[in-house]
Structures are given as structure tokens and as C-alpha cells.
PDB file of C-alpha atoms in Angstrom:
ATOM      1  CA  MET A   8       0.047   0.173  -0.176  1.00 51.00           C
ATOM      2  CA  SER A   9       1.232   3.574  -0.838  1.00 49.00           C
ATOM      3  CA  SER A  10       2.254   5.887   1.925  1.00 47.00           C
ATOM      4  CA  THR A  11      -0.726   8.281   0.740  1.00 46.00           C
ATOM      5  CA  GLY A  12      -3.320   5.322   0.977  1.00 50.00           C
ATOM      6  CA  THR A  13      -1.773   4.429   4.571  1.00 46.00           C
ATOM      7  CA  THR A  14      -2.198   8.001   5.594  1.00 45.00           C
ATOM      8  CA  MET A  15      -5.611   8.292   4.386  1.00 44.00           C
ATOM      9  CA  LYS A  16      -6.873   5.225   6.245  1.00 46.00           C
ATOM     10  CA  VAL A  17      -5.248   6.532   9.374  1.00 42.00           C
ATOM     11  CA  TYR A  18      -7.112   9.725   9.115  1.00 43.00           C
ATOM     12  CA  ALA A  19     -10.227   7.862   8.362  1.00 45.00           C
ATOM     13  CA  ALA A  20      -9.872   5.930  11.492  1.00 45.00           C
ATOM     14  CA  LEU A  21      -9.452   8.701  13.535  1.00 44.00           C
ATOM     15  CA  VAL A  22     -12.518  10.649  12.182  1.00 43.00           C
ATOM     16  CA  VAL A  23     -14.636   7.495  12.909  1.00 44.00           C
ATOM     17  CA  LEU A  24     -13.097   7.356  16.246  1.00 44.00           C
ATOM     18  CA  ALA A  25     -14.444  10.884  16.815  1.00 47.00           C
ATOM     19  CA  LEU A  26     -17.843  10.038  15.013  1.00 44.00           C
ATOM     20  CA  VAL A  27     -18.367   6.878  17.247  1.00 47.00           C
ATOM     21  CA  ALA A  28     -17.479   8.422  20.291  1.00 44.00           C
ATOM     22  CA  THR A  29     -19.898  11.549  19.868  1.00 44.00           C
ATOM     23  CA  SER A  30     -22.552   9.706  18.126  1.00 46.00           C
ATOM     24  CA  ARG A  31     -23.314   6.660  20.552  1.00 46.00           C
ATOM     25  CA  SER A  32     -21.809   6.221  24.458  1.00 41.00           C
ATOM     26  CA  SER A  33     -20.715   2.661  25.549  1.00 38.00           C
ATOM     27  CA  ALA A  34     -23.135   1.252  28.306  1.00 38.00           C
ATOM     28  CA  ILE A  35     -20.946   2.349  31.096  1.00 35.00           C
ATOM     29  CA  PRO A  36     -18.277   4.890  29.776  1.00 37.00           C
ATOM     30  CA  ARG A  37     -14.707   4.628  30.888  1.00 33.00           C
ATOM     31  CA  THR A  38     -13.961   6.947  33.755  1.00 36.00           C
ATOM     32  CA  ASP A  39     -11.882   7.939  36.621  1.00 38.00           C
ATOM     33  CA  ASP A  40     -14.904   7.730  38.772  1.00 46.00           C
ATOM     34  CA  ALA A  41     -15.968   4.206  39.650  1.00 47.00           C
ATOM     35  CA  ASN A  42     -19.229   5.542  40.998  1.00 55.00           C
ATOM     36  CA  LYS A  43     -20.201   6.643  37.246  1.00 61.00           C
ATOM     37  CA  ARG A  44     -20.186   3.107  36.230  1.00 71.00           C
ATOM     38  CA  VAL A  45     -23.218   2.655  38.480  1.00 67.00           C
ATOM     39  CA  VAL A  46     -26.327   2.685  36.482  1.00 63.00           C
ATOM     40  CA  ASP A  47     -29.104   2.954  39.039  1.00 57.00           C
ATOM     41  CA  LYS A  48     -27.960   6.627  39.714  1.00 59.00           C
ATOM     42  CA  GLU A  49     -29.376   9.181  42.263  1.00 62.00           C
ATOM     43  CA  LEU A  50     -31.985  11.513  40.433  1.00 65.00           C
ATOM     44  CA  SER A  51     -29.941  14.449  41.102  1.00 64.00           C
ATOM     45  CA  ASP A  52     -26.211  15.356  41.773  1.00 64.00           C
ATOM     46  CA  GLU A  53     -27.817  17.046  44.728  1.00 60.00           C
ATOM     47  CA  LYS A  54     -27.819  15.448  48.486  1.00 66.00           C
ATOM     48  CA  HIS A  55     -31.191  14.682  49.368  1.00 66.00           C
ATOM     49  CA  PHE A  56     -30.612  15.263  52.816  1.00 60.00           C
ATOM     50  CA  GLU A  57     -27.913  17.089  54.757  1.00 64.00           C
ATOM     51  CA  GLY A  58     -28.091  15.663  58.292  1.00 62.00           C
ATOM     52  CA  GLU A  59     -31.861  15.876  59.097  1.00 63.00           C
ATOM     53  CA  ASP A  60     -32.263  18.997  57.105  1.00 65.00           C
ATOM     54  CA  HIS A  61     -34.152  18.269  53.928  1.00 60.00           C
ATOM     55  CA  ASN A  62     -32.826  19.824  50.429  1.00 64.00           C
ATOM     56  CA  PRO A  63     -35.340  20.796  48.060  1.00 60.00           C
ATOM     57  CA  ASP A  64     -32.995  21.272  44.956  1.00 68.00           C
ATOM     58  CA  TYR A  65     -32.775  17.404  44.934  1.00 73.00           C
ATOM     59  CA  ASP A  66     -36.819  17.382  44.419  1.00 73.00           C
ATOM     60  CA  HIS A  67     -36.298  20.091  41.847  1.00 67.00           C
ATOM     61  CA  GLU A  68     -33.743  18.089  39.629  1.00 67.00           C
ATOM     62  CA  ALA A  69     -35.908  14.766  40.017  1.00 76.00           C
ATOM     63  CA  PHE A  70     -39.257  16.177  39.084  1.00 76.00           C
ATOM     64  CA  LEU A  71     -38.048  18.342  36.185  1.00 63.00           C
ATOM     65  CA  GLY A  72     -34.479  17.449  35.084  1.00 64.00           C
ATOM     66  CA  LYS A  73     -31.305  19.611  34.973  1.00 60.00           C
ATOM     67  CA  ASP A  74     -30.344  19.793  31.432  1.00 51.00           C
ATOM     68  CA  ASP A  75     -31.797  23.139  30.753  1.00 42.00           C
ATOM     69  CA  ALA A  76     -31.877  24.206  34.577  1.00 42.00           C
ATOM     70  CA  LYS A  77     -32.311  27.954  34.279  1.00 50.00           C
ATOM     71  CA  THR A  78     -35.757  28.921  33.443  1.00 68.00           C
ATOM     72  CA  PHE A  79     -37.209  28.994  36.865  1.00 59.00           C
ATOM     73  CA  ASP A  80     -34.534  31.399  37.999  1.00 57.00           C
ATOM     74  CA  GLN A  81     -36.025  34.079  36.155  1.00 65.00           C
ATOM     75  CA  LEU A  82     -39.835  33.561  37.101  1.00 71.00           C
ATOM     76  CA  THR A  83     -41.905  34.978  39.786  1.00 78.00           C
ATOM     77  CA  PRO A  84     -44.017  32.694  42.234  1.00 79.00           C
ATOM     78  CA  ASP A  85     -47.156  32.978  40.115  1.00 85.00           C
ATOM     79  CA  GLU A  86     -45.248  32.423  36.692  1.00 83.00           C
ATOM     80  CA  SER A  87     -44.071  29.166  38.300  1.00 82.00           C
ATOM     81  CA  LYS A  88     -47.467  27.966  39.418  1.00 87.00           C
ATOM     82  CA  GLU A  89     -48.821  28.756  36.075  1.00 89.00           C
ATOM     83  CA  ARG A  90     -46.236  26.666  33.987  1.00 86.00           C
ATOM     84  CA  LEU A  91     -46.113  23.861  36.772  1.00 89.00           C
ATOM     85  CA  ALA A  92     -50.317  23.590  36.292  1.00 93.00           C
ATOM     86  CA  ILE A  93     -49.546  22.652  32.777  1.00 91.00           C
ATOM     87  CA  ILE A  94     -47.182  19.986  33.895  1.00 92.00           C
ATOM     88  CA  VAL A  95     -49.654  18.662  36.189  1.00 95.00           C
ATOM     89  CA  ASP A  96     -52.119  18.268  33.367  1.00 96.00           C
ATOM     90  CA  LYS A  97     -49.436  16.174  31.495  1.00 94.00           C
ATOM     91  CA  ILE A  98     -49.005  13.760  34.388  1.00 95.00           C
ATOM     92  CA  ASP A  99     -52.415  13.236  35.236  1.00 97.00           C
ATOM     93  CA  LYS A 100     -52.549  10.735  32.234  1.00 96.00           C
ATOM     94  CA  ASP A 101     -56.105   9.374  32.918  1.00 97.00           C
ATOM     95  CA  LYS A 102     -57.341  13.056  33.289  1.00 96.00           C
ATOM     96  CA  ASP A 103     -59.296  12.532  36.651  1.00 97.00           C
ATOM     97  CA  GLY A 104     -57.802  15.496  38.169  1.00 97.00           C
ATOM     98  CA  LEU A 105     -55.698  13.749  40.579  1.00 98.00           C
ATOM     99  CA  VAL A 106     -52.083  12.729  40.386  1.00 97.00           C
ATOM    100  CA  THR A 107     -51.266   9.177  41.814  1.00 97.00           C
ATOM    101  CA  GLU A 108     -47.984   8.067  42.833  1.00 96.00           C
ATOM    102  CA  GLU A 109     -47.674   5.788  39.696  1.00 96.00           C
ATOM    103  CA  GLU A 110     -48.537   8.646  37.532  1.00 97.00           C
ATOM    104  CA  LEU A 111     -45.712  10.689  39.220  1.00 95.00           C
ATOM    105  CA  GLN A 112     -43.397   7.812  39.126  1.00 94.00           C
ATOM    106  CA  ASN A 113     -43.854   7.601  35.349  1.00 94.00           C
ATOM    107  CA  TRP A 114     -43.246  11.205  34.883  1.00 92.00           C
ATOM    108  CA  ILE A 115     -40.034  11.440  36.977  1.00 89.00           C
ATOM    109  CA  ARG A 116     -38.753   8.317  35.041  1.00 87.00           C
ATOM    110  CA  TYR A 117     -39.711   9.936  31.824  1.00 88.00           C
ATOM    111  CA  VAL A 118     -37.755  13.280  32.773  1.00 84.00           C
ATOM    112  CA  GLN A 119     -34.531  11.389  33.828  1.00 79.00           C
ATOM    113  CA  LYS A 120     -34.760   9.187  30.425  1.00 83.00           C
ATOM    114  CA  ARG A 121     -35.735  11.968  27.918  1.00 82.00           C
ATOM    115  CA  TYR A 122     -32.464  12.236  26.538  1.00 81.00           C
ATOM    116  CA  ILE A 123     -32.686   8.769  25.595  1.00 86.00           C
ATOM    117  CA  PHE A 124     -35.451   9.532  23.377  1.00 88.00           C
ATOM    118  CA  GLN A 125     -33.965  12.443  21.864  1.00 88.00           C
ATOM    119  CA  ASP A 126     -30.788  10.774  21.494  1.00 91.00           C
ATOM    120  CA  THR A 127     -32.327   7.871  19.839  1.00 95.00           C
ATOM    121  CA  ASP A 128     -34.461   9.800  17.515  1.00 95.00           C
ATOM    122  CA  ARG A 129     -31.481  11.924  16.253  1.00 95.00           C
ATOM    123  CA  GLN A 130     -29.649   9.046  15.483  1.00 96.00           C
ATOM    124  CA  TRP A 131     -32.179   6.856  14.194  1.00 97.00           C
ATOM    125  CA  LYS A 132     -32.880   9.709  11.602  1.00 96.00           C
ATOM    126  CA  GLU A 133     -29.224  10.155  10.767  1.00 95.00           C
ATOM    127  CA  HIS A 134     -28.920   6.438   9.912  1.00 95.00           C
ATOM    128  CA  GLU A 135     -31.848   6.664   7.527  1.00 93.00           C
ATOM    129  CA  PRO A 136     -33.816   3.462   7.918  1.00 95.00           C
ATOM    130  CA  GLU A 137     -35.847   2.033   5.405  1.00 94.00           C
ATOM    131  CA  ASP A 138     -39.517   0.811   6.253  1.00 94.00           C
ATOM    132  CA  ASP A 139     -38.793   1.563   9.901  1.00 94.00           C
ATOM    133  CA  LYS A 140     -36.173  -0.602  10.293  1.00 95.00           C
ATOM    134  CA  LEU A 141     -32.287  -0.265  10.245  1.00 96.00           C
ATOM    135  CA  THR A 142     -30.164  -3.322   9.169  1.00 95.00           C
ATOM    136  CA  TRP A 143     -26.937  -4.165  10.724  1.00 95.00           C
ATOM    137  CA  LYS A 144     -25.449  -3.942   7.266  1.00 93.00           C
ATOM    138  CA  SER A 145     -26.269  -0.395   7.090  1.00 95.00           C
ATOM    139  CA  TYR A 146     -25.191   0.649  10.461  1.00 95.00           C
ATOM    140  CA  LYS A 147     -21.717  -1.320  10.264  1.00 93.00           C
ATOM    141  CA  LYS A 148     -21.132   0.397   6.951  1.00 91.00           C
ATOM    142  CA  ARG A 149     -21.972   3.819   8.098  1.00 91.00           C
ATOM    143  CA  THR A 150     -20.251   3.458  11.497  1.00 90.00           C
ATOM    144  CA  TYR A 151     -17.161   1.486  10.431  1.00 86.00           C
ATOM    145  CA  GLY A 152     -17.074   1.694   6.577  1.00 80.00           C
ATOM    146  CA  PHE A 153     -13.554   2.646   6.502  1.00 62.00           C
ATOM    147  CA  ILE A 154     -12.482  -0.671   7.920  1.00 59.00           C
ATOM    148  CA  ASP A 155     -10.890  -3.256   5.250  1.00 58.00           C
ATOM    149  CA  ASP A 156     -11.919  -6.755   6.474  1.00 55.00           C
ATOM    150  CA  ASP A 157      -8.567  -8.244   4.507  1.00 53.00           C
ATOM    151  CA  ASP A 158      -6.326  -5.701   6.672  1.00 51.00           C
ATOM    152  CA  LYS A 159      -6.815  -6.398  10.170  1.00 51.00           C
ATOM    153  CA  ASN A 160      -3.069  -6.891  11.555  1.00 53.00           C
ATOM    154  CA  GLU A 161      -2.698  -7.248  15.155  1.00 52.00           C
ATOM    155  CA  GLY A 162      -1.545  -3.607  16.553  1.00 51.00           C
ATOM    156  CA  ASP A 163      -2.928  -1.455  13.822  1.00 54.00           C
ATOM    157  CA  SER A 164      -5.883   0.512  13.913  1.00 52.00           C
ATOM    158  CA  ASN A 165      -8.204  -1.807  11.878  1.00 52.00           C
ATOM    159  CA  TYR A 166      -7.517  -4.172  14.376  1.00 53.00           C
ATOM    160  CA  ASP A 167      -8.609  -2.487  17.467  1.00 68.00           C
ATOM    161  CA  TYR A 168     -11.692  -1.335  15.542  1.00 77.00           C
ATOM    162  CA  ALA A 169     -12.582  -4.691  14.589  1.00 83.00           C
ATOM    163  CA  ASP A 170     -12.864  -5.461  18.444  1.00 86.00           C
ATOM    164  CA  MET A 171     -15.393  -2.447  18.589  1.00 89.00           C
ATOM    165  CA  VAL A 172     -17.400  -4.048  15.645  1.00 91.00           C
ATOM    166  CA  ASN A 173     -17.479  -7.539  17.393  1.00 92.00           C
ATOM    167  CA  ARG A 174     -18.893  -5.785  20.530  1.00 93.00           C
ATOM    168  CA  ASP A 175     -21.065  -3.795  18.556  1.00 95.00           C
ATOM    169  CA  GLU A 176     -22.610  -6.590  16.761  1.00 94.00           C
ATOM    170  CA  LYS A 177     -22.910  -8.852  19.982  1.00 94.00           C
ATOM    171  CA  ARG A 178     -24.973  -5.985  21.472  1.00 96.00           C
ATOM    172  CA  TRP A 179     -26.830  -5.543  18.186  1.00 97.00           C
ATOM    173  CA  LYS A 180     -27.971  -9.115  18.242  1.00 95.00           C
ATOM    174  CA  ARG A 181     -29.148  -8.997  21.937  1.00 95.00           C
ATOM    175  CA  ALA A 182     -31.190  -5.732  21.095  1.00 96.00           C
ATOM    176  CA  ALA A 183     -32.654  -7.736  18.204  1.00 94.00           C
ATOM    177  CA  GLU A 184     -34.315 -10.469  20.664  1.00 86.00           C
ATOM    178  CA  ASN A 185     -36.374 -12.684  18.608  1.00 71.00           C
ATOM    179  CA  SER A 186     -35.423 -11.698  15.057  1.00 74.00           C
ATOM    180  CA  ASP A 187     -32.379 -13.003  12.966  1.00 86.00           C
ATOM    181  CA  GLY A 188     -30.273  -9.883  14.232  1.00 89.00           C
ATOM    182  CA  SER A 189     -30.185  -8.392  10.436  1.00 93.00           C
ATOM    183  CA  TYR A 190     -32.258  -5.325  11.530  1.00 95.00           C
ATOM    184  CA  LEU A 191     -33.589  -3.355  14.344  1.00 96.00           C
ATOM    185  CA  THR A 192     -36.921  -1.372  14.854  1.00 95.00           C
ATOM    186  CA  LYS A 193     -36.418   2.031  16.445  1.00 96.00           C
ATOM    187  CA  GLU A 194     -37.193   0.595  19.972  1.00 95.00           C
ATOM    188  CA  GLN A 195     -34.649  -1.930  19.598  1.00 96.00           C
ATOM    189  CA  PHE A 196     -32.226   0.641  18.447  1.00 97.00           C
ATOM    190  CA  ALA A 197     -32.851   2.474  21.518  1.00 95.00           C
ATOM    191  CA  ASN A 198     -32.055  -0.557  23.540  1.00 95.00           C
ATOM    192  CA  PHE A 199     -29.101  -0.923  21.448  1.00 96.00           C
ATOM    193  CA  LEU A 200     -27.586   2.618  22.248  1.00 95.00           C
ATOM    194  CA  HIS A 201     -28.704   2.474  25.814  1.00 92.00           C
ATOM    195  CA  PRO A 202     -28.463  -0.936  27.035  1.00 92.00           C
ATOM    196  CA  GLU A 203     -28.796  -0.130  30.771  1.00 86.00           C
ATOM    197  CA  GLU A 204     -32.277   1.021  30.286  1.00 85.00           C
ATOM    198  CA  ALA A 205     -33.570  -2.222  29.042  1.00 89.00           C
ATOM    199  CA  LYS A 206     -34.066  -5.222  31.561  1.00 88.00           C
ATOM    200  CA  HIS A 207     -33.049  -7.855  28.987  1.00 92.00           C
ATOM    201  CA  MET A 208     -29.995  -5.799  27.847  1.00 94.00           C
ATOM    202  CA  ARG A 209     -28.339  -5.721  31.193  1.00 91.00           C
ATOM    203  CA  ASP A 210     -26.353  -8.914  30.893  1.00 94.00           C
ATOM    204  CA  VAL A 211     -24.667  -6.850  28.111  1.00 95.00           C
ATOM    205  CA  VAL A 212     -23.979  -3.930  30.383  1.00 93.00           C
ATOM    206  CA  VAL A 213     -22.119  -6.266  32.813  1.00 96.00           C
ATOM    207  CA  GLU A 214     -20.250  -8.059  30.168  1.00 96.00           C
ATOM    208  CA  GLU A 215     -19.108  -4.726  28.762  1.00 94.00           C
ATOM    209  CA  THR A 216     -18.106  -3.512  32.043  1.00 95.00           C
ATOM    210  CA  ILE A 217     -16.073  -6.567  33.094  1.00 96.00           C
ATOM    211  CA  ALA A 218     -14.306  -6.331  29.244  1.00 94.00           C
ATOM    212  CA  ASP A 219     -13.295  -2.563  29.904  1.00 93.00           C
ATOM    213  CA  ILE A 220     -11.937  -3.392  33.364  1.00 95.00           C
ATOM    214  CA  ASP A 221     -10.682  -6.855  33.444  1.00 96.00           C
ATOM    215  CA  LYS A 222      -7.127  -6.366  32.202  1.00 95.00           C
ATOM    216  CA  ASP A 223      -5.875  -9.925  32.763  1.00 96.00           C
ATOM    217  CA  LYS A 224      -9.017 -10.989  30.818  1.00 95.00           C
ATOM    218  CA  ASP A 225      -9.645 -13.929  33.516  1.00 97.00           C
ATOM    219  CA  GLY A 226     -13.368 -13.026  33.401  1.00 97.00           C
ATOM    220  CA  PHE A 227     -13.342 -11.364  36.697  1.00 98.00           C
ATOM    221  CA  ILE A 228     -12.537  -7.879  38.297  1.00 97.00           C
ATOM    222  CA  SER A 229      -9.701  -8.037  40.715  1.00 97.00           C
ATOM    223  CA  LEU A 230      -9.338  -5.234  43.603  1.00 96.00           C
ATOM    224  CA  GLU A 231      -6.386  -3.780  41.678  1.00 94.00           C
ATOM    225  CA  GLU A 232      -8.216  -3.763  38.264  1.00 95.00           C
ATOM    226  CA  TYR A 233     -11.148  -2.213  40.417  1.00 95.00           C
ATOM    227  CA  ILE A 234      -8.983   0.707  41.813  1.00 93.00           C
ATOM    228  CA  GLY A 235      -7.089   0.880  38.478  1.00 91.00           C
ATOM    229  CA  ASP A 236     -10.438   1.867  36.354  1.00 90.00           C
ATOM    230  CA  MET A 237     -11.244   4.600  39.063  1.00 88.00           C
ATOM    231  CA  TRP A 238      -7.755   6.012  39.656  1.00 86.00           C
ATOM    232  CA  PRO A 239      -5.325   5.240  36.671  1.00 80.00           C
ATOM    233  CA  ASN A 240      -2.679   7.714  37.924  1.00 71.00           C
ATOM    234  CA  LYS A 241      -2.150   5.439  40.825  1.00 63.00           C
ATOM    235  CA  ASP A 242       1.679   5.414  40.304  1.00 66.00           C
ATOM    236  CA  LYS A 243       1.982   8.977  40.081  1.00 69.00           C
ATOM    237  CA  GLU A 244       0.619  10.541  43.214  1.00 75.00           C
ATOM    238  CA  GLU A 245      -0.159   9.340  46.773  1.00 83.00           C
ATOM    239  CA  GLU A 246      -3.264   7.370  47.223  1.00 83.00           C
ATOM    240  CA  PRO A 247      -6.091   9.832  48.199  1.00 87.00           C
ATOM    241  CA  ASP A 248      -8.555   9.148  50.961  1.00 90.00           C
ATOM    242  CA  TRP A 249     -11.421   8.387  48.597  1.00 88.00           C
ATOM    243  CA  VAL A 250      -9.531   5.406  46.854  1.00 89.00           C
ATOM    244  CA  LYS A 251      -8.868   4.148  50.298  1.00 90.00           C
ATOM    245  CA  THR A 252     -12.810   4.250  51.071  1.00 93.00           C
ATOM    246  CA  GLU A 253     -13.086   2.300  47.809  1.00 93.00           C
ATOM    247  CA  ARG A 254     -10.621  -0.464  48.553  1.00 93.00           C
ATOM    248  CA  GLU A 255     -12.776  -0.831  51.864  1.00 95.00           C
ATOM    249  CA  GLN A 256     -15.930  -1.067  49.781  1.00 94.00           C
ATOM    250  CA  PHE A 257     -14.403  -3.438  47.629  1.00 96.00           C
ATOM    251  CA  SER A 258     -13.499  -6.039  50.285  1.00 95.00           C
ATOM    252  CA  SER A 259     -16.622  -5.406  52.588  1.00 95.00           C
ATOM    253  CA  PHE A 260     -19.381  -5.304  50.174  1.00 94.00           C
ATOM    254  CA  ARG A 261     -18.616  -5.505  46.209  1.00 96.00           C
ATOM    255  CA  ASP A 262     -16.688  -8.854  47.072  1.00 97.00           C
ATOM    256  CA  LYS A 263     -19.338 -10.713  48.649  1.00 96.00           C
ATOM    257  CA  ASN A 264     -18.312 -14.287  48.409  1.00 96.00           C
ATOM    258  CA  LYS A 265     -14.621 -12.798  49.620  1.00 96.00           C
ATOM    259  CA  ASP A 266     -12.559 -14.545  47.084  1.00 97.00           C
ATOM    260  CA  GLY A 267     -10.887 -11.477  46.096  1.00 96.00           C
ATOM    261  CA  LYS A 268     -12.330 -10.587  42.963  1.00 97.00           C
ATOM    262  CA  MET A 269     -15.724  -9.571  41.329  1.00 98.00           C
ATOM    263  CA  ASP A 270     -17.735 -12.219  39.317  1.00 98.00           C
ATOM    264  CA  LYS A 271     -20.619 -11.305  36.974  1.00 97.00           C
ATOM    265  CA  ASP A 272     -23.109 -11.328  39.622  1.00 96.00           C
ATOM    266  CA  GLU A 273     -21.095  -9.114  42.110  1.00 97.00           C
ATOM    267  CA  VAL A 274     -20.466  -6.545  38.946  1.00 96.00           C
ATOM    268  CA  ALA A 275     -24.189  -6.695  38.489  1.00 94.00           C
ATOM    269  CA  ASP A 276     -24.886  -5.859  42.477  1.00 92.00           C
ATOM    270  CA  TRP A 277     -22.412  -2.910  41.940  1.00 92.00           C
ATOM    271  CA  ILE A 278     -23.458  -1.143  38.896  1.00 89.00           C
ATOM    272  CA  MET A 279     -27.260  -2.218  39.286  1.00 85.00           C
ATOM    273  CA  PRO A 280     -28.143  -2.270  42.830  1.00 81.00           C
ATOM    274  CA  PRO A 281     -31.041  -4.339  43.200  1.00 74.00           C
ATOM    275  CA  ASP A 282     -34.339  -3.382  45.164  1.00 65.00           C
ATOM    276  CA  TYR A 283     -34.171   0.217  45.171  1.00 68.00           C
ATOM    277  CA  ASP A 284     -36.092   2.158  42.722  1.00 78.00           C
ATOM    278  CA  HIS A 285     -35.274   6.071  43.223  1.00 80.00           C
ATOM    279  CA  SER A 286     -38.161   7.117  41.080  1.00 86.00           C
ATOM    280  CA  SER A 287     -40.709   5.349  43.238  1.00 89.00           C
ATOM    281  CA  ALA A 288     -38.964   6.497  46.565  1.00 87.00           C
ATOM    282  CA  GLU A 289     -39.182  10.225  45.236  1.00 89.00           C
ATOM    283  CA  ALA A 290     -42.760   9.797  43.998  1.00 91.00           C
ATOM    284  CA  GLN A 291     -43.624   8.654  47.720  1.00 93.00           C
ATOM    285  CA  HIS A 292     -41.802  11.311  49.197  1.00 91.00           C
ATOM    286  CA  LEU A 293     -43.471  14.243  47.064  1.00 92.00           C
ATOM    287  CA  ILE A 294     -46.815  13.017  48.073  1.00 95.00           C
ATOM    288  CA  HIS A 295     -46.018  12.644  51.466  1.00 94.00           C
ATOM    289  CA  GLU A 296     -44.887  16.160  51.507  1.00 91.00           C
ATOM    290  CA  SER A 297     -47.880  17.677  49.520  1.00 95.00           C
ATOM    291  CA  ASP A 298     -50.878  15.274  50.361  1.00 97.00           C
ATOM    292  CA  THR A 299     -52.819  17.430  52.785  1.00 96.00           C
ATOM    293  CA  ASP A 300     -56.028  15.468  52.807  1.00 97.00           C
ATOM    294  CA  ARG A 301     -53.805  12.198  52.961  1.00 96.00           C
ATOM    295  CA  ASP A 302     -55.792  10.171  50.285  1.00 97.00           C
ATOM    296  CA  SER A 303     -52.383   9.055  48.907  1.00 96.00           C
ATOM    297  CA  LYS A 304     -53.066  11.225  45.720  1.00 97.00           C
ATOM    298  CA  LEU A 305     -52.420  14.635  44.668  1.00 97.00           C
ATOM    299  CA  SER A 306     -54.729  17.193  43.258  1.00 98.00           C
ATOM    300  CA  LYS A 307     -53.545  20.057  41.316  1.00 97.00           C
ATOM    301  CA  GLN A 308     -54.333  22.483  44.005  1.00 97.00           C
ATOM    302  CA  GLU A 309     -52.398  20.554  46.521  1.00 97.00           C
ATOM    303  CA  ILE A 310     -49.285  20.534  44.142  1.00 95.00           C
ATOM    304  CA  LEU A 311     -49.473  24.334  43.630  1.00 94.00           C
ATOM    305  CA  ASP A 312     -49.906  25.022  47.253  1.00 92.00           C
ATOM    306  CA  LYS A 313     -46.591  23.063  47.685  1.00 90.00           C
ATOM    307  CA  PHE A 314     -44.989  24.429  44.465  1.00 88.00           C
ATOM    308  CA  ASP A 315     -41.765  25.128  46.141  1.00 83.00           C
ATOM    309  CA  ILE A 316     -41.587  21.634  46.736  1.00 82.00           C
ATOM    310  CA  PHE A 317     -41.815  20.452  43.284  1.00 86.00           C
ATOM    311  CA  VAL A 318     -39.870  23.541  41.426  1.00 74.00           C
ATOM    312  CA  GLY A 319     -39.595  26.656  43.868  1.00 50.00           C
ATOM    313  CA  SER A 320     -37.000  29.194  42.458  1.00 39.00           C
ATOM    314  CA  GLN A 321     -34.805  26.022  41.269  1.00 32.00           C
ATOM    315  CA  ALA A 322     -33.780  26.485  37.833  1.00 32.00           C
ATOM    316  CA  THR A 323     -35.460  23.539  35.576  1.00 37.00           C
ATOM    317  CA  ASP A 324     -35.576  22.348  32.197  1.00 41.00           C
ATOM    318  CA  PHE A 325     -39.529  23.388  32.391  1.00 39.00           C
ATOM    319  CA  GLY A 326     -39.257  25.459  29.188  1.00 40.00           C
ATOM    320  CA  GLU A 327     -38.312  22.589  26.975  1.00 43.00           C
ATOM    321  CA  ALA A 328     -41.054  20.447  28.620  1.00 48.00           C
ATOM    322  CA  LEU A 329     -43.665  22.773  27.876  1.00 45.00           C
ATOM    323  CA  THR A 330     -42.714  23.099  23.937  1.00 44.00           C
ATOM    324  CA  LYS A 331     -42.949  19.338  23.576  1.00 49.00           C
ATOM    325  CA  HIS A 332     -46.769  18.568  24.005  1.00 46.00           C
ATOM    326  CA  ASP A 333     -46.317  15.259  21.971  1.00 49.00           C
ATOM    327  CA  GLU A 334     -44.113  13.770  24.416  1.00 50.00           C
ATOM    328  CA  PHE A 335     -44.702  11.680  27.407  1.00 53.00           C
TER     329      PHE A 335
END
């Protein structure tokens, strides 16, 4: 191959790497903060309680999201109530004038996952599916079209990308469920892009997490691999206190069978903690704080009377929510 051809292939590889990185995220991104690998995250970066003191900012972000969290900073209480009333009408799906715990929980889940719908819609359109189906062949060609199947030598960029293609294909086939894996519907494509949000895809999340962290490829995550993933500069500086705490977390809680490493089940418990639903807990909390007649449901007036619990002066993405009447 000529030097010009080699240069062009390297350039193409770099371009595609940038496109892949921006067009779709891995299930659990590589990070120097191991907690960010946890799928079942809190609904807000704010702490819900400071000791015994309740922090309303947590509720505001849980109820409205934080992507465009600036609108309410500029609103008067009357304006806040007026806009909140429109949201209440959207939450009340059966239009009986009352918001149930289930309806509130569904709304909170929708707000927290709205970016998934938006990201899926954008990428679905970019890939130009035919007859509401996106084929693996089309996706692979558009995403990795620069790879020459006959030119994959270990150590070069194409060899590395071949691993990425194989990983994507495995995830793709899992997302296809009962089909032959040749194509995905839009809903299945959403599961492919965001496997952490679909129960039948969560094994993929665990497998990809282990593949990312398991440097010796024994199928497990050792303590050193666990620490190395979250703190890659360990040889260059003194170990900070938070890393020492994570070592204790690994030994005391992550490694349940005390064999010095995490297996698939233990990794699943780490990144997808069982038996706790943040959206359900938040819905129960909001109802408890606002339900003055104690019927376990909220009228619009009860919500507006306690508007500061739901929105207050906290910045929200409410303006965006109002403009998208066809969503949720």
C-alpha cells in the first residue's frame, strides 16, 4: 500500500473514532470515577438530605430534570405556578384531576430518561432507516465503513476497530431479541444505544463493564483492576482518602463471597443495585410532603400549594417540557 493510502486510512480511522465517540456512548463509559459506572444512579447530583435537613434542590431536579435548568431562576412565584399547572395536566394521564403515585413515578422516569428518546430519535434519523427498520449491514457500513476486512493486523487501528465492531454486533443481536439480528426497529435501536435502560440488555452492560476493567482477561475484576479503573494515576501520586474508602468498599461490600475478585453477579450488584427504585422513592416522598388530605393522591391545588417542593426557584428544564406537547 502506498504511503498516501496508509495516511488516508489512518485519517479515516481517526475521523470515525471521533464520530463513534460522539454519536453513541458505551453502556458504562470509561471514567476515573467508579461510581459513574453505576447504572441505577440518584435522580440528582444534589444530596437529598444534609443530616436531618431536607434539600429541596434534589426534588426540583428529580421532578423536572437539569439539562436546561435555568428557566425558573427568572420566574415569579405566580409564573412558576402557572407553568407547573401545565405540567400537572401532562402528568395526570387519565385526566381524573388527581395525580397518583404511579403517574408521578412515570413522569419522573420520563424526565430522567428523556435524553434517551432524544438521542435515539436523532441517531435513527441520521442512519436513514428503510421501512422503519435499520439493518446491521447499513449501521456497520455507516459507522465503520473505513475498515478493510482483509487488512486487520494486530496492533494497527483496523485491528482495534474490529474489536469494537464485534462488541457492537453482539450488543446488536441482543437488542434484536427474537429476530435474526439483521435489523432493528426504532425501539430495539434505543436498547442498542442505551442497554442499561432495558432489563433484557443488562447482561450486556455487565459483560462490557468486565471487558473494560478486566485487564488480565480472566473474566473477573480484581481489587487492583477495580482501583486502576477509577484511579489510573496511582503510580504518580499518593493514594487519596476516597480511593482508600473504595478499597474498603470492594472488600466489605463488592466482593460478597470474599474470593478477592468480582464475578458477573457481583458486578451486576455493583452497577445495578437491586431492590431500590429511586423514582418510586421520590414519588412517595413528594406525595408525603404535599398530600394534605391524606388520600395518597395529589390534586392540582395540593401541588400548586406546595409548588416550592416541586419547582421553587430552582432552575429547571421546564421551558423545554412545555414546548414538547407530543412527548410522554
